[in-house]
GROMACS .gro file of C-alpha atoms in nm:
model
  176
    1UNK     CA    1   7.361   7.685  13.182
    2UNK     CA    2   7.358   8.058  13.128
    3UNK     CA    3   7.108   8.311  13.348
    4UNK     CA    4   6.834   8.408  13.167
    5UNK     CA    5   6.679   8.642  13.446
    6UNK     CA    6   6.775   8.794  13.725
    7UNK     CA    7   6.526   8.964  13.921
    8UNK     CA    8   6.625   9.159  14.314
    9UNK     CA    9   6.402   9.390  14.449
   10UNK     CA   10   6.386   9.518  14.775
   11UNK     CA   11   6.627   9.332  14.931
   12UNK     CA   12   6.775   9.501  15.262
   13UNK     CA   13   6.959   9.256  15.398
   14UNK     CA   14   7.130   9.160  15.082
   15UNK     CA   15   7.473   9.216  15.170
   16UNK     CA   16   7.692   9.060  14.834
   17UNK     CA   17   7.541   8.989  14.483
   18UNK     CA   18   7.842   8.834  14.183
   19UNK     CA   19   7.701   8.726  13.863
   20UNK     CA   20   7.943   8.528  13.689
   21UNK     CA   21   7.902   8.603  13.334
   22UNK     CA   22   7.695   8.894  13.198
   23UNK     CA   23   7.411   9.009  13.317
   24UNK     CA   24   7.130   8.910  13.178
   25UNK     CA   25   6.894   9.065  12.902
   26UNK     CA   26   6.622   9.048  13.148
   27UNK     CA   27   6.724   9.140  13.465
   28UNK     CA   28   6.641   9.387  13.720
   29UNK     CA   29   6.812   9.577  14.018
   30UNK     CA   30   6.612   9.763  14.292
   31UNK     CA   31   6.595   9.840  14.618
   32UNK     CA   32   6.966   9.692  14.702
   33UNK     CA   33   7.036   9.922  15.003
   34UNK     CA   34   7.299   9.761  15.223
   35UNK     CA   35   7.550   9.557  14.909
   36UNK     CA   36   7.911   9.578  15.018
   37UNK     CA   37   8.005   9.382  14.731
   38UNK     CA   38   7.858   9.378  14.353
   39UNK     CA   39   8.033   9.200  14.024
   40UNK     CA   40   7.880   9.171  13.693
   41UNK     CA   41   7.845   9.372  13.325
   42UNK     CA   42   7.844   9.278  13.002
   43UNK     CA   43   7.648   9.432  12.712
   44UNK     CA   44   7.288   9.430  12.926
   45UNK     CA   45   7.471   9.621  13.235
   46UNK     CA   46   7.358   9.954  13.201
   47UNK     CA   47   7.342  10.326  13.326
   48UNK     CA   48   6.971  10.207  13.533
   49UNK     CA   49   7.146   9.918  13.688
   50UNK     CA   50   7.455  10.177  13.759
   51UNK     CA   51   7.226  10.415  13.931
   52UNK     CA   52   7.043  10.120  14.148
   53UNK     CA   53   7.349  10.003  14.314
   54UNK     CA   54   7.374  10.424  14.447
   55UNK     CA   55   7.090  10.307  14.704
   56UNK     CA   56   7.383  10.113  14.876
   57UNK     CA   57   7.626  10.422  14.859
   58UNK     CA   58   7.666  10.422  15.251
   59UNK     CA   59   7.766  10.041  15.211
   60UNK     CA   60   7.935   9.950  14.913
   61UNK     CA   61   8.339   9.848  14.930
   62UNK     CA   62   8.418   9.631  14.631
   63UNK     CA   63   8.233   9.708  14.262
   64UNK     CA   64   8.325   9.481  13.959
   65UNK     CA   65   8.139   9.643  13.646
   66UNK     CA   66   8.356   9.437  13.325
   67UNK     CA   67   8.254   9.584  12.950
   68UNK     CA   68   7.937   9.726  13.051
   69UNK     CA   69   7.712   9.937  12.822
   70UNK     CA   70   7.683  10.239  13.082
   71UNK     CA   71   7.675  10.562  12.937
   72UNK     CA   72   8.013  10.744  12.919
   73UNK     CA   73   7.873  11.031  13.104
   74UNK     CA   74   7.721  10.837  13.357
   75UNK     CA   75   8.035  10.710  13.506
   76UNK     CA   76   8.081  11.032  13.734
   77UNK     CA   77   7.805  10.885  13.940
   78UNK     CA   78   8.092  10.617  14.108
   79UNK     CA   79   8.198  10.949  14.308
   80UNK     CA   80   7.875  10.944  14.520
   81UNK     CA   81   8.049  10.542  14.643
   82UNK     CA   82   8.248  10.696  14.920
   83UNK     CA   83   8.336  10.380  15.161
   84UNK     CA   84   8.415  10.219  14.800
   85UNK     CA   85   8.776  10.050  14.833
   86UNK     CA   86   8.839   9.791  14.533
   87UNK     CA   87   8.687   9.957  14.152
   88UNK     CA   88   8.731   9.746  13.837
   89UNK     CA   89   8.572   9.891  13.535
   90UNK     CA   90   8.774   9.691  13.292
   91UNK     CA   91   8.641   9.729  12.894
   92UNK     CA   92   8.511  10.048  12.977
   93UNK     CA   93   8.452  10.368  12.815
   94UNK     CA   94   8.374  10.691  12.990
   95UNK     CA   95   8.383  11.049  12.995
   96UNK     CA   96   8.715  11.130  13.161
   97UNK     CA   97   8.583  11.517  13.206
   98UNK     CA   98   8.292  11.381  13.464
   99UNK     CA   99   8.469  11.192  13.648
  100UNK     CA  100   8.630  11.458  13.867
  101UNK     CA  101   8.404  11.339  14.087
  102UNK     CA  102   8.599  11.036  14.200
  103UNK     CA  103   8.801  11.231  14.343
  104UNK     CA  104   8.599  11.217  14.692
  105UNK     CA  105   8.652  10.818  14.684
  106UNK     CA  106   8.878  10.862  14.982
  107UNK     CA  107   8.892  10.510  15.098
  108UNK     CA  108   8.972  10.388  14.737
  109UNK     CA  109   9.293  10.141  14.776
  110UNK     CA  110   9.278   9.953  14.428
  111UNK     CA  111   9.152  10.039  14.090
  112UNK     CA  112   9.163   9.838  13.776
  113UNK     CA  113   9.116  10.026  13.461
  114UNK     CA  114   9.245   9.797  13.207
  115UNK     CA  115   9.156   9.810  12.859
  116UNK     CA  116   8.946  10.158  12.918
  117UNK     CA  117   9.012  10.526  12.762
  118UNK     CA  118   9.165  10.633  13.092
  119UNK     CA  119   9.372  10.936  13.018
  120UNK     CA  120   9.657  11.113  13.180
  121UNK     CA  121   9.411  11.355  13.384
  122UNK     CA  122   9.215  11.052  13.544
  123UNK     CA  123   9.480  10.869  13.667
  124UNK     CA  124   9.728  11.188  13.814
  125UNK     CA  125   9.307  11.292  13.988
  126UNK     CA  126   9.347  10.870  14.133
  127UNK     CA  127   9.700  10.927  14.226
  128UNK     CA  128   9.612  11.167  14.443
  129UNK     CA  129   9.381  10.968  14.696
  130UNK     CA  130   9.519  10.927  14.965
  131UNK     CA  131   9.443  10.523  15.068
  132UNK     CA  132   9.538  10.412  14.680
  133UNK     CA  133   9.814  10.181  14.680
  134UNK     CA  134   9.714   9.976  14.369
  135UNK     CA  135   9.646  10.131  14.031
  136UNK     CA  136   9.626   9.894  13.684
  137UNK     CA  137   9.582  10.051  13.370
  138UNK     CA  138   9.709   9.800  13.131
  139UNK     CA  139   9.567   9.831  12.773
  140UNK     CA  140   9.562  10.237  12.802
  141UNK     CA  141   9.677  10.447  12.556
  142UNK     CA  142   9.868  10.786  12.698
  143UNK     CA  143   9.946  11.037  12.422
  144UNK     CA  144  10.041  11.326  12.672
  145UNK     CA  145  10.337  11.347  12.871
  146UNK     CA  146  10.125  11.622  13.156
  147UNK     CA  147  10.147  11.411  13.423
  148UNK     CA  148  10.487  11.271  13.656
  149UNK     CA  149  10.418  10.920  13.648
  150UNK     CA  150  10.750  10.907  13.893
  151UNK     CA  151  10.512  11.104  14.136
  152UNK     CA  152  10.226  10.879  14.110
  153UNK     CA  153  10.462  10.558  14.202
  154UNK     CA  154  10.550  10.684  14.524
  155UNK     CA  155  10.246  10.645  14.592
  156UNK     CA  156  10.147  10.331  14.548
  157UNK     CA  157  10.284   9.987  14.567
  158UNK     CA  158  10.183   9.834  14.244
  159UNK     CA  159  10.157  10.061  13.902
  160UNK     CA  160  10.049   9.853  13.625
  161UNK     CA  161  10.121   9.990  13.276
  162UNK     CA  162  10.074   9.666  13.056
  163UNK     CA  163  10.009   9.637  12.706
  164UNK     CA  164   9.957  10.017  12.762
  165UNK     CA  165  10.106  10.211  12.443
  166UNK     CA  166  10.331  10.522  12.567
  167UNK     CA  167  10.477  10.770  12.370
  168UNK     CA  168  10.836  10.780  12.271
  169UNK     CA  169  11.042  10.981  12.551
  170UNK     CA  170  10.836  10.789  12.843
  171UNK     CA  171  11.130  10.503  12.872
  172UNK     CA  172  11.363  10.811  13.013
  173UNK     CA  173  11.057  10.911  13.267
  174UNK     CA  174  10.993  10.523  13.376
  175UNK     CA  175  11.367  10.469  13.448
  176UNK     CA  176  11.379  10.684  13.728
   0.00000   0.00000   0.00000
């Protein structure tokens, strides 16, 4: 049986919310002020429902938003997450110029950006943070050779490039 509604509002004490599948056409999200963990998207996982879970900002640790329809703009709004730790925004499109503001995601130790535009800027800016020590951006395409991916690895223990498509001349870069 697939969810046909999902309805939380004002909900305090609410501490974990997963939705296995996609969200549902009807659904609504308010009022979700202490969530340490939230998975779901699909097509009827918006920008609103985006800016809902921001109400747990001082709680949230582990976000799950899969293929989502939030705006590309609106992805810049994950910065404000500062105790976030695990981000997968698999399928996803955003604006890679607004998301400088993930930058202050300080506690961030894994990120999964499969199948997304991510782009040589986002993931040197993710590189930098200083708890990451997991970064997966299989599916990617990189056309630019700006950033040291050799830098980046030091950093982290596992650097995922899978079914990513890399310009000729990265091979001599990866082998070091």
């Amino acid at each position: 049986a697939t969810l046909q509604y999902l309805y939380v509002q004002n909900a305090p004490s609410l501490s974990g919310l997963l939705c296995r599948g996609p969200l549902p056409k009807k659904s609504v999200l308010k009022g979700l002020s202490s969530l340490s963990n939230f998975a779901s998207g699909g097509s009827n996982f918006t920008q609103v429902h985006l800016e809902s879970l921001l109400a747990s900002q001082n709680c949230l640790e582990e976000l799950v938003l899969v293929e989502t329809q939030v705006a590309p703009e609106k992805w810049g709004l994950l910065g404000e997450l500062y105790k976030l730790r695990y981000l997968n925004v698999t399928g996803n499109k955003f604006d890679t110029k607004a998301l400088a503001s993930w930058s202050n995601l300080k506690e961030m130790k894994a990120i999964v950006l499969d199948d997304t535009n991510a782009d040589a800027d986002l993931v040197r800016l993710l590189g930098e943070l200083p708890q990451l020590s997991s970064m997966l951006i299989g599916g990617c395409h990189f056309d630019t050779y700006d950033w040291d991916v050799a830098k980046v690895q030091q950093s982290l223990e596992v650097l995922s490039f899978r079914g990513s498509r890399l310009n000729t001349g990265w091979s001599s870069v990866l082998k070091k």
